[in-house]
mmCIF file of C-alpha atoms in Angstrom:
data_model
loop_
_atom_site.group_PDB
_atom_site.id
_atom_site.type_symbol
_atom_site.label_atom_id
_atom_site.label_comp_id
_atom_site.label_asym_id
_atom_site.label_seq_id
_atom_site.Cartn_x
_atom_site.Cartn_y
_atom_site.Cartn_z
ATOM 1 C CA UNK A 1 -31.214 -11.605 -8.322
ATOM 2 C CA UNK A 2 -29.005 -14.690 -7.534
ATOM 3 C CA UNK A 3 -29.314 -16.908 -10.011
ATOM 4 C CA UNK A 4 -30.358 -14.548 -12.613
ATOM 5 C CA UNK A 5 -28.308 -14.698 -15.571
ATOM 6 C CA UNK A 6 -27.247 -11.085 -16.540
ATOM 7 C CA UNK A 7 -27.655 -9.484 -20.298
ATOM 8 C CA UNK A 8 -26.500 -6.290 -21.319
ATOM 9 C CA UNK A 9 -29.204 -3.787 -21.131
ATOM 10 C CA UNK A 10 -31.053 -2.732 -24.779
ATOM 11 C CA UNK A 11 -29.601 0.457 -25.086
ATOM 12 C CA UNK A 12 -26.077 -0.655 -24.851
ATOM 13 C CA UNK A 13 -26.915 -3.342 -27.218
ATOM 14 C CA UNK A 14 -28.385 -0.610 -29.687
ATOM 15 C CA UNK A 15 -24.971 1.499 -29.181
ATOM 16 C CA UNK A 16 -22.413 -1.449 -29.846
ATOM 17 C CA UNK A 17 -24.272 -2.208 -33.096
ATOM 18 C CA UNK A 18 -23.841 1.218 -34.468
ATOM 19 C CA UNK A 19 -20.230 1.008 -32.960
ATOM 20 C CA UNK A 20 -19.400 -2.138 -34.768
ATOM 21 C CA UNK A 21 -21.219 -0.860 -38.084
ATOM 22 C CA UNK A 22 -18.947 2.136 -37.852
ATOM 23 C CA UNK A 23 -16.097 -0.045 -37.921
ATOM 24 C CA UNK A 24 -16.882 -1.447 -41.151
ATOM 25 C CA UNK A 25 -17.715 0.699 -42.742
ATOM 26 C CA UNK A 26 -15.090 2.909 -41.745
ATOM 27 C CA UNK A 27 -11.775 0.466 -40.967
ATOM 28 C CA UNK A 28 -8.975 1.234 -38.588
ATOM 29 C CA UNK A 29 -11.467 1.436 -35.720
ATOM 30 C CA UNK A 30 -11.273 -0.240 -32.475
ATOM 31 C CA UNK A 31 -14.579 -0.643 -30.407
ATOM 32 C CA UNK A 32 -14.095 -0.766 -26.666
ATOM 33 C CA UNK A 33 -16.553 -2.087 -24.037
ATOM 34 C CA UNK A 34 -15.753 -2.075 -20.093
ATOM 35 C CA UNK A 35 -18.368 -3.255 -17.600
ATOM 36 C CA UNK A 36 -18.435 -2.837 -13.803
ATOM 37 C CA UNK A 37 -19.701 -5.680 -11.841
ATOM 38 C CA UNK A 38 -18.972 -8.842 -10.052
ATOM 39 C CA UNK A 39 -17.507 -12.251 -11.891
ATOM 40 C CA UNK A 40 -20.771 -12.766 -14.113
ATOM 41 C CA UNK A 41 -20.546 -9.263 -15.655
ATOM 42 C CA UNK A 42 -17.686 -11.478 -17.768
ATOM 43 C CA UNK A 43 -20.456 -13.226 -19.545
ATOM 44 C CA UNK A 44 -21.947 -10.264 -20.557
ATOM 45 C CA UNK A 45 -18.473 -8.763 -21.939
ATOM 46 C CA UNK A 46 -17.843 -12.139 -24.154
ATOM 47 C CA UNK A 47 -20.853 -11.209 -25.347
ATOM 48 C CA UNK A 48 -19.866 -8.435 -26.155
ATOM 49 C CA UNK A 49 -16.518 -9.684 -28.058
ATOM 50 C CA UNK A 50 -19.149 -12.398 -29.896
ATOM 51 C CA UNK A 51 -21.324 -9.114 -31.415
ATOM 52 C CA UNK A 52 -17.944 -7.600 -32.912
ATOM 53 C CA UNK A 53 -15.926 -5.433 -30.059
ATOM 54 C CA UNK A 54 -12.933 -5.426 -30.494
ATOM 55 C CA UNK A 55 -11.376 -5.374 -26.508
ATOM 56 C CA UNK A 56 -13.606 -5.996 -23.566
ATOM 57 C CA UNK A 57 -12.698 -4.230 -20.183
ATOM 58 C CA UNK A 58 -13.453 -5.460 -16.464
ATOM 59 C CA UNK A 59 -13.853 -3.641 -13.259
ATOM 60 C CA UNK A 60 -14.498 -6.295 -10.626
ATOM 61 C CA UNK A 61 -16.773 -4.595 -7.983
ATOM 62 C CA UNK A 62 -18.562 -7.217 -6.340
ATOM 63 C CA UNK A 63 -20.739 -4.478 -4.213
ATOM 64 C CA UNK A 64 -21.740 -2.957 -7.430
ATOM 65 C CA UNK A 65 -25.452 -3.129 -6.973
ATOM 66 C CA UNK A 66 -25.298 -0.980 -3.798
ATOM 67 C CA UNK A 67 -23.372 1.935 -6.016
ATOM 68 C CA UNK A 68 -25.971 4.319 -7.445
ATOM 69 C CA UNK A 69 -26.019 5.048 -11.297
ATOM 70 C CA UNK A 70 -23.849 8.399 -10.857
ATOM 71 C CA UNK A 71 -21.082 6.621 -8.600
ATOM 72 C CA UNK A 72 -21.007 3.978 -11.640
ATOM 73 C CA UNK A 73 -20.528 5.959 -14.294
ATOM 74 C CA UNK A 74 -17.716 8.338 -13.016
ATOM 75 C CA UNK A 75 -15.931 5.181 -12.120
ATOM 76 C CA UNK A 76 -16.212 3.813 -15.514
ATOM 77 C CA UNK A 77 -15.025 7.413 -17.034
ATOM 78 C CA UNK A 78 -11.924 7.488 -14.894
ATOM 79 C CA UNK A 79 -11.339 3.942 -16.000
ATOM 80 C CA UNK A 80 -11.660 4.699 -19.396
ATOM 81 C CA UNK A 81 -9.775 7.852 -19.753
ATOM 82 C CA UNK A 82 -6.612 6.434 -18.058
ATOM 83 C CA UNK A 83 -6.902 3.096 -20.171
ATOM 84 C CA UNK A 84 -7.169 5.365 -23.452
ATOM 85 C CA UNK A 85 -4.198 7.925 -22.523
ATOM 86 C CA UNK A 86 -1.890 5.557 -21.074
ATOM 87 C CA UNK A 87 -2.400 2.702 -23.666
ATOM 88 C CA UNK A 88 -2.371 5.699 -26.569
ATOM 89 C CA UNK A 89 1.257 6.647 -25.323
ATOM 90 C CA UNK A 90 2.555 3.003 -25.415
ATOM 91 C CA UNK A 91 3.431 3.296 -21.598
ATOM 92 C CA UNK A 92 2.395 -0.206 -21.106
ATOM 93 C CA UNK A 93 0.349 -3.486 -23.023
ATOM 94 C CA UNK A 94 -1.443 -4.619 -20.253
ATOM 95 C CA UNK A 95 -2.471 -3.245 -16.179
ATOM 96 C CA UNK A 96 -3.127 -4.998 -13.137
ATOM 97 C CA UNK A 97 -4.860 -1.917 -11.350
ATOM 98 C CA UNK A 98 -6.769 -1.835 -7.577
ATOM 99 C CA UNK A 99 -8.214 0.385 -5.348
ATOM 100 C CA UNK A 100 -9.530 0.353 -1.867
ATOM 101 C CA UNK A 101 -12.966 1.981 -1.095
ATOM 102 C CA UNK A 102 -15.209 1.258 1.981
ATOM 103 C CA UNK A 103 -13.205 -1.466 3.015
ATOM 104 C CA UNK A 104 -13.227 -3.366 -0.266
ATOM 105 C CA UNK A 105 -11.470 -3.952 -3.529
ATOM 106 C CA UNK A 106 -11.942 -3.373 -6.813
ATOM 107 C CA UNK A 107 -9.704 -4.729 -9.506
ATOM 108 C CA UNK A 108 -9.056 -4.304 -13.001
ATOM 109 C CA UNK A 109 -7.407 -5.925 -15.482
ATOM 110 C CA UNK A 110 -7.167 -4.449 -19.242
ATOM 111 C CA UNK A 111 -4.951 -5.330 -22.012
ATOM 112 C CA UNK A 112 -2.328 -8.035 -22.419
ATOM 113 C CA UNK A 113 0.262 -9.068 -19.820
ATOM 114 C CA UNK A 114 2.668 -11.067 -22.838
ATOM 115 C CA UNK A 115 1.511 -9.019 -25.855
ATOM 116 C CA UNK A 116 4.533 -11.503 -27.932
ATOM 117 C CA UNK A 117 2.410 -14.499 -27.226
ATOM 118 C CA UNK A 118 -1.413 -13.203 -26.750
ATOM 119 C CA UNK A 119 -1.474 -13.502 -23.441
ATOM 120 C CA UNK A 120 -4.822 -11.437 -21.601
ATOM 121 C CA UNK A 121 -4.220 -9.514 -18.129
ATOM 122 C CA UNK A 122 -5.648 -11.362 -15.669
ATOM 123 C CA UNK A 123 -6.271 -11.928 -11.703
ATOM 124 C CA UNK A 124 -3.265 -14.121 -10.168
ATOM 125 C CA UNK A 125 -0.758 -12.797 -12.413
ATOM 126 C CA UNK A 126 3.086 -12.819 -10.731
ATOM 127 C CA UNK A 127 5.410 -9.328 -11.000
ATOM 128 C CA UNK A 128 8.655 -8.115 -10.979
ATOM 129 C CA UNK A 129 8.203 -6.025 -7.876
ATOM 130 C CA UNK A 130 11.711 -3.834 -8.940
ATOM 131 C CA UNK A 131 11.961 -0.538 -6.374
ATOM 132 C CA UNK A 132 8.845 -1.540 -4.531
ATOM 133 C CA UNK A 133 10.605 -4.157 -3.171
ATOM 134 C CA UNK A 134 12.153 -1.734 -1.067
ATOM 135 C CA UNK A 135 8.781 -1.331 1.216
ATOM 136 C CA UNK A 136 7.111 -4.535 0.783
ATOM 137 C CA UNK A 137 10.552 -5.916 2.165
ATOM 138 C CA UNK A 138 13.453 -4.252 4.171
ATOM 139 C CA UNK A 139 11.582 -1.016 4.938
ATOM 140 C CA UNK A 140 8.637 -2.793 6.601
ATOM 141 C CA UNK A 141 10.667 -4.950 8.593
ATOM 142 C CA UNK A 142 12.942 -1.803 10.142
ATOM 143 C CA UNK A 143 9.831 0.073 10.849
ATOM 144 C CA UNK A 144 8.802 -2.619 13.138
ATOM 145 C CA UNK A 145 12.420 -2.560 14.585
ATOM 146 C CA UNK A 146 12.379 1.194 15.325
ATOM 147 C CA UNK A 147 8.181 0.894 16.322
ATOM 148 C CA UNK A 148 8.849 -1.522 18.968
ATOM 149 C CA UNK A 149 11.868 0.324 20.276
ATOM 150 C CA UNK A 150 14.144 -2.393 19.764
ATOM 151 C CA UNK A 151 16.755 -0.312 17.321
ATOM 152 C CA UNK A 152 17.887 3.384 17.183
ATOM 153 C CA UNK A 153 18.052 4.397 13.861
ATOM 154 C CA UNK A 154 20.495 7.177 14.850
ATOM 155 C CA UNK A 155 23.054 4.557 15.277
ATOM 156 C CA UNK A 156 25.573 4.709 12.699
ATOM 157 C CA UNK A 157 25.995 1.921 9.957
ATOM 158 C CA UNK A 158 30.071 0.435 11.274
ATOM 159 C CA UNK A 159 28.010 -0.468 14.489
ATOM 160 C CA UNK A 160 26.330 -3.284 12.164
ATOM 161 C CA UNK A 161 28.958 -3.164 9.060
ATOM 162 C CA UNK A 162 32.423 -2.337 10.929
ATOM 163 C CA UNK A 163 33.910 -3.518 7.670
ATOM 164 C CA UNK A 164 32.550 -0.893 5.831
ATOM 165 C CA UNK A 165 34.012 3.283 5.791
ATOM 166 C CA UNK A 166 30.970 4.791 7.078
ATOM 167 C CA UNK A 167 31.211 5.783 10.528
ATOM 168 C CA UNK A 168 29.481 9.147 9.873
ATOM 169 C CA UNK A 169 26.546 7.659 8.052
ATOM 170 C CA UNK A 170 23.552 6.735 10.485
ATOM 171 C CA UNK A 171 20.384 4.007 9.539
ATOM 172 C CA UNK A 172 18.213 6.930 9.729
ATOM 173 C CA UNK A 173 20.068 8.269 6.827
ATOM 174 C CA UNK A 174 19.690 5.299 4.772
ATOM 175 C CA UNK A 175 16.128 4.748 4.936
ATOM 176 C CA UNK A 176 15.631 8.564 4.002
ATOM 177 C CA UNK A 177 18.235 8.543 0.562
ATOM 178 C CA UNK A 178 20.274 11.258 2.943
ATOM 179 C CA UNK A 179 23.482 10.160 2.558
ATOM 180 C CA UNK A 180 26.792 11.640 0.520
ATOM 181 C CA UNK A 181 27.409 8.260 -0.936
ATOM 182 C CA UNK A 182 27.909 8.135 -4.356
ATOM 183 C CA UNK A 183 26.405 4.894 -5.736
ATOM 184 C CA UNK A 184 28.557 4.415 -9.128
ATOM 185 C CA UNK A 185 30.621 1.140 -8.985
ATOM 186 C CA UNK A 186 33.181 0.581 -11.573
ATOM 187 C CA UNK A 187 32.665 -2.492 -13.388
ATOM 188 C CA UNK A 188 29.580 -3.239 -11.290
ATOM 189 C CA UNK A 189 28.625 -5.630 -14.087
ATOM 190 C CA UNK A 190 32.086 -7.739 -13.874
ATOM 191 C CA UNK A 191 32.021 -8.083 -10.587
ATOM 192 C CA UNK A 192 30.962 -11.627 -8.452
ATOM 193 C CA UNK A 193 28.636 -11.343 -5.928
ATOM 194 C CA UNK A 194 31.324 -11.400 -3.481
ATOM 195 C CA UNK A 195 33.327 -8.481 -5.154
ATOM 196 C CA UNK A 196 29.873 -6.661 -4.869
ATOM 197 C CA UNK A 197 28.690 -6.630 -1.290
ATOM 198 C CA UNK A 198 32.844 -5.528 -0.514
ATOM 199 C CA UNK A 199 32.233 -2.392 -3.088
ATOM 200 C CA UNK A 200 29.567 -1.692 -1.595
ATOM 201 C CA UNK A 201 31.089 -1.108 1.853
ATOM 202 C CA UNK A 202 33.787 1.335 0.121
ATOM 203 C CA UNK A 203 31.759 3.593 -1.788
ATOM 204 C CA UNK A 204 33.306 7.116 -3.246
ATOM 205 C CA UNK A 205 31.414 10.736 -0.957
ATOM 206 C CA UNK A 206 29.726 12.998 -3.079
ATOM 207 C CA UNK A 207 30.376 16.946 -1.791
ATOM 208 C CA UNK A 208 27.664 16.792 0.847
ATOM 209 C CA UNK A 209 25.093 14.311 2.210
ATOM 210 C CA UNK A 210 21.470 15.571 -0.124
ATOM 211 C CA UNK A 211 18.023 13.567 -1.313
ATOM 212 C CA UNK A 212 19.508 10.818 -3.510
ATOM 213 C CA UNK A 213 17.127 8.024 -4.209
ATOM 214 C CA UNK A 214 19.558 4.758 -4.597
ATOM 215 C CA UNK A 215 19.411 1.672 -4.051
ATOM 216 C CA UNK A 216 22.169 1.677 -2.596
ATOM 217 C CA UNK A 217 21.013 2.777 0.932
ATOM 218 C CA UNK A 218 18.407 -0.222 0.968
ATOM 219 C CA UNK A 219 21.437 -2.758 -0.305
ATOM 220 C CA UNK A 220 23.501 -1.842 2.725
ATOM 221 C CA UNK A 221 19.940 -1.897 5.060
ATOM 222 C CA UNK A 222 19.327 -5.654 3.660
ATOM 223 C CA UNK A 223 23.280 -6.362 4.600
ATOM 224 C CA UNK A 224 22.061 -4.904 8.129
ATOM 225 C CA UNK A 225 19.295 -6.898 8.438
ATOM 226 C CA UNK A 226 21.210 -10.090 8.263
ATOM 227 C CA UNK A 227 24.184 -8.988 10.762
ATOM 228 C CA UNK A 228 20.601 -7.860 13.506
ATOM 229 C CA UNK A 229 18.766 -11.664 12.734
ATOM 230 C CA UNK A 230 22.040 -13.676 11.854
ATOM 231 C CA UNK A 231 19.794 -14.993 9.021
ATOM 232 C CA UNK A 232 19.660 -14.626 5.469
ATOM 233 C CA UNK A 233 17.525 -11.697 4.300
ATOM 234 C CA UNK A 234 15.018 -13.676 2.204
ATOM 235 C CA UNK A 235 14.353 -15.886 5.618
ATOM 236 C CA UNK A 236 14.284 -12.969 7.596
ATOM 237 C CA UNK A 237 11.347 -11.368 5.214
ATOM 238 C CA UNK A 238 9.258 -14.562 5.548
ATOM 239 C CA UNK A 239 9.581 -14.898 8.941
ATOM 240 C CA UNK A 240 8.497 -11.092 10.124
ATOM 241 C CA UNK A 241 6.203 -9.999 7.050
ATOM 242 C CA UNK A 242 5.080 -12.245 4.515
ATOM 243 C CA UNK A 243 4.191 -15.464 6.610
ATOM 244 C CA UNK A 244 2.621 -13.562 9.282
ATOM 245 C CA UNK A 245 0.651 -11.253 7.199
ATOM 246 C CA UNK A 246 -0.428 -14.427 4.471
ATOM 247 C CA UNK A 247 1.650 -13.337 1.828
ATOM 248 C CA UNK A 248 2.071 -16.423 -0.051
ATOM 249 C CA UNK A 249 2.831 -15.473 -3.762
ATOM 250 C CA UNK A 250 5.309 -12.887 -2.581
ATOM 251 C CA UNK A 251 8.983 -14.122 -3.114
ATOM 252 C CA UNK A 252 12.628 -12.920 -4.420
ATOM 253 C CA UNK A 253 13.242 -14.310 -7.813
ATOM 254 C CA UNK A 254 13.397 -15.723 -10.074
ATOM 255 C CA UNK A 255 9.694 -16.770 -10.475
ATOM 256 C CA UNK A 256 8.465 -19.284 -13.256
ATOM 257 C CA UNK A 257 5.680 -17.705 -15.328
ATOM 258 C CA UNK A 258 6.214 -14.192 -14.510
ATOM 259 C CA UNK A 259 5.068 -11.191 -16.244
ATOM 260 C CA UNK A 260 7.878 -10.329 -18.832
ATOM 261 C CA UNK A 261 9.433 -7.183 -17.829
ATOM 262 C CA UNK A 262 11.866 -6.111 -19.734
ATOM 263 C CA UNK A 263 12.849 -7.472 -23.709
ATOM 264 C CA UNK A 264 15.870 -9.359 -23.555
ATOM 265 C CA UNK A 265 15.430 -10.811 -19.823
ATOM 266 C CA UNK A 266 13.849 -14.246 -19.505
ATOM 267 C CA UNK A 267 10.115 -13.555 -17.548
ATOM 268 C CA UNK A 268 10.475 -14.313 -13.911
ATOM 269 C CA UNK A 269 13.966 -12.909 -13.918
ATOM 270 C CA UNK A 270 14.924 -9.918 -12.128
ATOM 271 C CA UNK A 271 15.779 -7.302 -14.056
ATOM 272 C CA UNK A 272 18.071 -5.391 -11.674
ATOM 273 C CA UNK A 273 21.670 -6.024 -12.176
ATOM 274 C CA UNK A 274 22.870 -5.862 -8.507
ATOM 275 C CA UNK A 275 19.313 -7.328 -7.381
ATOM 276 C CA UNK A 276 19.901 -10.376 -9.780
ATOM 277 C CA UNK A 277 23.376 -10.596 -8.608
ATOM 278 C CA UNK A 278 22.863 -10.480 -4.718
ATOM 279 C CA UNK A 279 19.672 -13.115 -4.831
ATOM 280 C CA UNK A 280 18.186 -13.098 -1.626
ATOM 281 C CA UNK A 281 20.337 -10.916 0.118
ATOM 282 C CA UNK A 282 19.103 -7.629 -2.257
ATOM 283 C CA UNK A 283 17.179 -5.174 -0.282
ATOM 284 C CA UNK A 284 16.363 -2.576 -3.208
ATOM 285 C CA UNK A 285 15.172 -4.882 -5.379
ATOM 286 C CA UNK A 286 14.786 -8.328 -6.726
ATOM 287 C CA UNK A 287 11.362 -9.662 -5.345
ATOM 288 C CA UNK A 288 7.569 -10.931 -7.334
ATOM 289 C CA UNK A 289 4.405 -10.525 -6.239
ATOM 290 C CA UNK A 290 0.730 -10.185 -7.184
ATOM 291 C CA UNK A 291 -2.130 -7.596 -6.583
ATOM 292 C CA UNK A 292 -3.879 -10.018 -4.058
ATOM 293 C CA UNK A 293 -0.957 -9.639 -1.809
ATOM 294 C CA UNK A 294 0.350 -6.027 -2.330
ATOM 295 C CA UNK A 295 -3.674 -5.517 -1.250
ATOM 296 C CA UNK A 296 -2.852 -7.181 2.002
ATOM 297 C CA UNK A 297 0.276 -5.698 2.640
ATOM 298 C CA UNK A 298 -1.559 -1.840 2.248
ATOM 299 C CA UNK A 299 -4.550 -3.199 4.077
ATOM 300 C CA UNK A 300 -1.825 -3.681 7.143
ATOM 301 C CA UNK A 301 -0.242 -0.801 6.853
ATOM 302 C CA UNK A 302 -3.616 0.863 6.900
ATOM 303 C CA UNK A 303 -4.789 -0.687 9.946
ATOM 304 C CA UNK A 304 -1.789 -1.702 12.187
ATOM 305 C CA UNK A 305 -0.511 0.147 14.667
ATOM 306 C CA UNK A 306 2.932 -0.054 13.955
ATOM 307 C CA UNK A 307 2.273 2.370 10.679
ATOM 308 C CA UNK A 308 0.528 4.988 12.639
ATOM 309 C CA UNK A 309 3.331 7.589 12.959
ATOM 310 C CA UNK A 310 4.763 6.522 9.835
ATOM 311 C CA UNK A 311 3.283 10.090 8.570
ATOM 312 C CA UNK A 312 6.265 12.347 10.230
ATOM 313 C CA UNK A 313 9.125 13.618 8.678
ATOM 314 C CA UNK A 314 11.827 11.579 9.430
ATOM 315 C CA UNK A 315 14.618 12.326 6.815
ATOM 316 C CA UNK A 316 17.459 14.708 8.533
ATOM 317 C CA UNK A 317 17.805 17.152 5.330
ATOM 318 C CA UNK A 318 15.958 20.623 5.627
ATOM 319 C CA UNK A 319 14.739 20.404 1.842
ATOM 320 C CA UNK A 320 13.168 16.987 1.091
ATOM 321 C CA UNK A 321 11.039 15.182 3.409
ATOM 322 C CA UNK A 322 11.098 11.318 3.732
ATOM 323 C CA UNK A 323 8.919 8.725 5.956
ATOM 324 C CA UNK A 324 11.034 5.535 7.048
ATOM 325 C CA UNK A 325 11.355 3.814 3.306
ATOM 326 C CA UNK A 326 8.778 6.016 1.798
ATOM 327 C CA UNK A 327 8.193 9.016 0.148
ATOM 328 C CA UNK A 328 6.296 11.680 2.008
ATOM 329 C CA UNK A 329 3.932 14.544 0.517
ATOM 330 C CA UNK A 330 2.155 16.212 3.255
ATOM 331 C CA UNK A 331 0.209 13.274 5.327
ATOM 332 C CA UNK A 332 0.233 11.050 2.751
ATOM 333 C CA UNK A 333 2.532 8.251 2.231
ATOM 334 C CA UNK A 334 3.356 6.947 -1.177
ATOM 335 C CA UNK A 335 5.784 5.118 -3.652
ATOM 336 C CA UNK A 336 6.458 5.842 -7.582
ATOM 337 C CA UNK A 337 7.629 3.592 -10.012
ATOM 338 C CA UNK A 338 9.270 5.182 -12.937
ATOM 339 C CA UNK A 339 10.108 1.834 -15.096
ATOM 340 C CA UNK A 340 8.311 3.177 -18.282
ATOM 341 C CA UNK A 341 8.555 1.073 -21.572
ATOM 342 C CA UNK A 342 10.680 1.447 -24.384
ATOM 343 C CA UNK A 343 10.760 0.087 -27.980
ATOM 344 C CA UNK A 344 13.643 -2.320 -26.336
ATOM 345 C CA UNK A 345 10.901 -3.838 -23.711
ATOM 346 C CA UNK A 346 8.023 -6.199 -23.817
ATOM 347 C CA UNK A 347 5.866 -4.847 -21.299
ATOM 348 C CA UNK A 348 6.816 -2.363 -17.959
ATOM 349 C CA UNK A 349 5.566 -0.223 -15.056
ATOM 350 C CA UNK A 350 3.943 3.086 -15.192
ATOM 351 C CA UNK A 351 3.989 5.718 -12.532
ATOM 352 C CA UNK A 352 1.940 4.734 -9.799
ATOM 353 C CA UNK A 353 1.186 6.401 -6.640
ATOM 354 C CA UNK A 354 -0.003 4.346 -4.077
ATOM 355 C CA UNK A 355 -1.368 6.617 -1.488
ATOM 356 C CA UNK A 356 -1.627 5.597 2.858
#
């Protein structure tokens, strides 16, 4: 069929007509379409938009034509029941959403990425990365460390920091959240950058090292990065994941033309106060990407060797099990983000789980 131009079948024609005649007569409706397909299913969606729908909703799949009807459909459903309950609660305006089935992508893109200024979700768009920064950067690059055998991560921090008071604290414990530190900084936001990085090495002890997700621990990993390489963290990224693996849009900030993240924050800024501070030497937080190139950096960790074990427990507490910068449930490897908007933001991040 190459070459054919594709129309919307009659009986979906028939059922937006009724839809849109619904609307007017009854107001305060919206009429939805979403269409799985490759790039010229578009055509048939601004079609769509011409007859009267309101929004128009794209699942690329360009293997859709070896799907059978039944696959189709319960994709479409799923897609359209997250789209209506997540949009309904006002977690987000917009979603840049993949998945990875039979060794190839399908994307999505639904609402609007800049709802202030009309701006459409769309392929190529650049995002505040905020905690996932923690395993598309410093996590990655210590997993390679401890795969090739070139660090113990049972070594404790003062080999790397001896400026800092933790003696008793080991990498391992870092890159599971298993410490005692207690990551409150008095007048963190008065503070230089300088003035930072030294709080950071003097940190008050909670009772007893437990599961504390902080980013904290990967601030004081990025520090340790840069003693190990002598380099600057953001160099040391580029050289050992992004470059190698063709991760060209991925970068710390700030990024021009950025998704807005948060109201109040220029777009392309980071939003993370000790991220923004630091620059290029944050390891929680602080970096931009796109979907294109968090797709690569799964696709490695799916297929590489170095990720293979990743799947053990490595976190030293007896109640909370960790993998080396990720979270752990069973044999699956996964990350959350829990930046959910408010009336204060623009636009934000929903839970996701993205599952290894």
């Amino acid at each position: 069929l190459e070459g054919v131009e594709k129309v919307v079948n009659a009986f979906d024609t028939y059922a937006l007509e009724m839809a849109v005649r619904l609307k007017e007569a009854k107001g305060d409706t919206t009429v939805s379409t979403l269409s799985l397909g490759g790039e010229d299913t578009k055509n048939s969606l601004k079609n769509c938009l011409a007859v009267g729908a309101d929004e128009a909703f794209y699942i690329k799949d360009e293997n859709y034509q070896e799907e059978d009807a039944v696959i189709i459909a319960q994709a479409l459903s799923k897609g359209i029941k997250k789209i209506e309950e997540q949009i309904e609660a006002g977690i987000y305006p917009g979603a840049s959403f993949a998945y990875f089935k039979d060794h190839q992508w399908t994307e999505i893109y639904v609402g609007h990425s800049d709802p202030e200024h009309g701006l459409d979700t769309e392929a190529g768009l650049v995002y505040d990365l905020a905690s996932v920064s923690k395993v598309v950067g410093v996590g990655t690059v210590f997993t390679f460390l401890w795969e090739k055998g070139q660090l113990d991560i049972d070594r404790p921090v003062t080999d790397f920091l001896a400026e800092s008071d933790y003696p008793d604290i080991t990498i391992r414990q870092l890159l599971t959240h298993a410490t005692d530190l207690d990551p409150f900084i008095p007048n963190r936001d008065l503070l230089t950058a300088p003035e930072l990085k030294e709080a950071m090495f003097h940190l008050k002890r909670r009772s007893q090292p437990a599961f504390l997700y902080s980013d904290v621990h990967f601030l004081l990993l990025g520090f340790i990065l840069e003693r190990i390489f002598n380099k600057d963290l953001d160099e040391i990224l580029q050289e050992q994941v992004w470059k190698p693996w063709g991760m060209a849009d991925t970068q710390f900030g700030p990024v021009e033309l950025a998704v807005p993240t948060v109201r109040g924050v220029e777009e392309g800024m980071v939003h993370d106060p000790k991220a923004r501070l630091l620059g290029r030497h944050a390891g929680s937080a602080g970096l931009f990407s796109t979907v294109k190139d968090l797709q690569i950096f799964l696709e490695h960790y799916l297929a590489d060797d170095f990720a293979r074990d990743l799947s053990q427990n490595f976190s030293p507490l007896d109640d909370k099990e960790r993998s080396l910068a990720w979270n752990l449930e069973g044999d699956w490897l996964d990350w959350y983000l829990y930046h959910v908007e408010s009336p204060e933001a623009r636009s934000g991040y929903f839970p996701i789980e993205s599952y290894l």
